Amino acid sequence: MPMLVSYQWLNELVPVGDIAPDELASRLTMAGVTVEKVVPADQGVRGVVVGEVKAIEKHPQADKLWVTTVDVAAADGRPLTIVTGADNLTVGCRVPVAVHGSRLPGGRKIERSKLRGVASEGMLCAWTELIKGEGHDEDEGILILWADAPLGVDVVPLLGLDDHVLELDLTVNYASHCQSMLGVAREVAAVLDRPYQPPRVYVNQEGVKRAVDLVKIEVPDPDLCPAYAARVVTDIRLGPSPDWLRRRLQRAGIRPINNIVDITNYVMVEYGQPLHAFNYDQVADSRVIVRRARPGEKLVTLDGVERELDPEMLCITDPAKVLGLAGVMGGLNSEVTGATRNILLESAYFTGSGIRRTSRALGLRSEASARFEKGLDPNGNVPAVDRAAMLIEEMKAGVVAPGVAEFRVKPFLPVNIRLRPERVNSLLGTRLSAVDMARYLKRLGFETDGVADGRKHFTVTVPTRRPDVSEEVDLVEEVARLYGYDEIATTLPQGAMTSGGQPVLEDWRVSARRVLAGAGLNEILTDSRQTPKAHGASRWPAPLPISPAEAAAIPGGIPIANPMTVEESVLRSSLVPKMLEVMAYNTNRRQTDIGVFEINRVYWAKQWPLTELPVEPLMLCIGAVGRFAPKTWNRPAEEGDFFYLKGLLERLADGLGLRAPRLAPSNLETLHPARQAAIVADLGGESGKNENGGKNAAGAPAVSSDADMTPIGWLGEVHPAVAKAYELPGRPLILELNFERFVTLSEPRTYRALPPFPQVERDLALVVGDDVPAEKVAEAITAAGGKLLRSVRLFDRYAGAPVPVGQVSLAYSLVYQADRTLTDTEVNAAHEKILAALEKKFGAKLRG
Amino acid sequence: MREELKRLKDEALAAIEETATAAGLQDLRVRYLGKKGALTGILRGMGTVPADERPALGQLANEARDAIEARLTDRAAALESTELDARLGAEKVDLTLPGTWLPRGSEHPMSQVTEEVKAIFTNMGFQVVDGPEVETDYYNFEALNIPKDHPARDTQDSFFINPEILLRTQTSPVQIRTMEKMTPRLPVRIITIGRVYRRDESDPTHGSVFHQLEGLVVDRGITMGDLKGTLTLMARSLFGEGVRIRLRPSYFPFTEPSAETDVSCPVCDGAGCRVCKGSGWIELGGSGMVHPRVLTAGGYDPEVVSGFAWGFGIERMTMRKYGIEDLRHLYSNDVRFLRQF
């Protein structure tokens, strides 16, 4: 509920007439009272004037229409003919007339027209046609103006519509004292350094019996109700409020009802203090008891709903029953109706947290509860109820009994704060004098004592209406905003030099991103929350650092207790489910050739239920489907397959300067049973650890036995069943690895001098059984090649005639190199040795 | 013999000029200069010449040989060049055909802006630090001067795992975690960038998850002017030299004084345009002087040191930089979107 401030009303409390509403709005915003927007109260109404109905005749062709003759004091003296459907007109009444060329709210233009054959030169207006949303009924008919409304005059100023409404967007700290016209006026006075002119309040109190004799206030729960005041008003006369008051309520966004309700609402808007009127004659024993509800107690609130109360809720009761929910809503049993003769006007200070709890528990919010929640001035309740009493007297709505029946747990005194001018200047970077500071604070209505230049501090007395100002630093802000944040000079921090930088892992992440983008992949960014079903659908394993039983309790990831939607209800343990969704999203949009990656956190509970924070390891995920190179005029298309994915992994490792990761057999349900592998690494004894990252494994031997290998991820072709579940076409590929572990394979890049002697290149084409892994052959070549062999590269693989069935031809390119020029004899010897070893190990034959 | 030599030379030079092929030139070389060639033939007759004429004749013969030789070389070079021209001419291609396709991927626009921001601050001597997204109530609220029942908790409605553990609603918990690690060392100059979660309905400018850039400086004598200066430097690096920073008083429990931070619209320079929705200013987020209670929670004495902090949305900066109108595009992961960056 934003605070709506009428510019005209404000102008009565502090002179602002010479400052245009927009200018005022920006000055306030720059002082911390944010004005969200300024809305003209006339809503764009132009050219609507006062007219007098001179004649009313039945429309010749339509039963429900009337043809009126209306005098608008036109220059040519000619009255207008206007057709209307309203039934509430009488000859001689004065009404708003939208003449030809005038405009109604929202820019609606009125022009001459014909209605069922009769020319109509404009429109007679109902209130709802002139102003939208100011709480009038649609069927009220044409707005009848007062008899002496001057003919031909613009109705906008006449109806008080020449006003503007400032819509405030209040921060938590200003919410309490700016939630009222007087509070805003005080702010405006302080900001503009102008006089604040609150209304003078005087109550005649013509009643016979004193309030304290008419009602007894008891507060057994003062922790929730530190102060309570009540006045009694007898001989109530319910009726409509005067126009000015109705108009002000409407500007504030409140619908007028009757004089008593309107007065309580008016004072709430003016003073910020919610009031409640009870039917006094319904208060048993004339005793008002403010206490916590008893278990099982019930109350039918004003909206007709029966509410079950609990002992955390504060109630207004009498010895026999509950009368209302304190600060939230009254009870139906004590409602003020046409038959009510006497009322009790409550003006209380309830603690904000108590009201918030009640309003939350019942799902019930009101203008009153919203104000209590923000915190009120504990001394504000008596002035407010006095103001209401004064208005009741002015409007002759009842007879006010003398005095106020009051409870106050203790006196609420203003706070004294010591302010050190030096402290203000050192925090702001200003050079204000103590006198300057005191001047700003006085504008806010704060008192100061002991102000003198040269003194180390002075005392500031902060009134109780500013509960947000409780310590020195709060005063610093008050000084700063009145001085103007804009006035503070721009400087840079002095002090010791520091070298900037980022965590090593972040460096790795930046490099990995660059390598993968360079390889043609697009980086994606997905939500860390997903549906609980997502993980199961992906069938990806979750290598969680918790027991299987704990994992089984949270199969989809760490559940959020209060999610907004089921799609965002668990924290993921893997990037794979979202990756599959992203691929499906794109292929569904006919983007069938995609390669994407994400490097992001996942969330692994260390136990369940959580007693400590989960680990949040950084994972890297690649997804690809379709062609990674399109067919072009000079190149064929290239389809992504397992080896493309493996190539990306190798490129990544190489690009980051990591030892090449090894692949090992795996059996993930997510992946094609024959085209998948675990990415394994020797983590140098850290393999059992579950902490983030693990220590650097640099220095571990380059070749490790498979037994030392820990899986750090998996890759492969997506299983057709999983692909189908995600409606993914083709042969999608996926890879996920633990990035923090992956980068521990880092090896410092070292320089080797370029060899001064020529290298010798020899090819070796073999035929071996097709069940021999190519990698093993390469390893055997390396082992047999000895010192002279520098590199081995497979450059061809061929199966089919003339190679016998069950066998495959592998062709390697070998490079020999030494610290001298190699002779043919030496190279031949090495080559022969390799061939012999391969023959012995795999039964390999030279391809003829 | 003199005449014979001259005739031979003239004849050879003329023949060279008329020859159009390398093979033809080779024939001429053999015919005139070869062992059985014409010049050799003439020189064989030298024996019949009187001895005193021999040196002059010999010189004449050498001159003829050199001239023919030189002409042969020149001609050969000329022919080669012509041949090359002809061959290259025949290798004409359609220059308008597209270049050979090479892969080009992209880094997410959010990553690009994040890197840009990190570079600005690391160059200013800031250390990038990190903190958990799943946080305790203490770090996310209590230590940041937001006790239970504080109204500010309403404005940051949170996702809870359990009553004490939640998804962080701001990156500010990293302030406390960093100060705890650093105290009593000075200065503290850090930024952190990461995800935060709030129970906000998703719309073109809000989501229930977004990324924040948080900064914290703590040292002796840090002022609000320093805050303005630091953010001005950042804004100018990001948006251009001409922009200005504007602070508007606001409220955050963990700063005092607090401010909303605006940057003058880099497009219209404050005059008001479509990009800034007519206001002339673009909101970056919150900032302010670190609240004494927050410094205390981090292990520093607010009577000795002071500090400033800020928290801006990376999404908003990214949208601004690229003119993206709807925040949800950033998370759509549509490759047609991603390939534009």
Coordinates of N, CA and C in Angstrom, one line a residue, chain A residues 202 319 615:
Chain A
Y202 N -8.3 21.3 19.4 CA -9.0 21.6 20.6 C -10.3 20.8 20.7
P319 N -15.1 -8.6 29.6 CA -15.0 -9.8 30.4 C -15.8 -11.0 29.8
V615 N 28.3 -28.8 0.2 CA 29.4 -28.3 -0.6 C 28.8 -27.9 -1.9

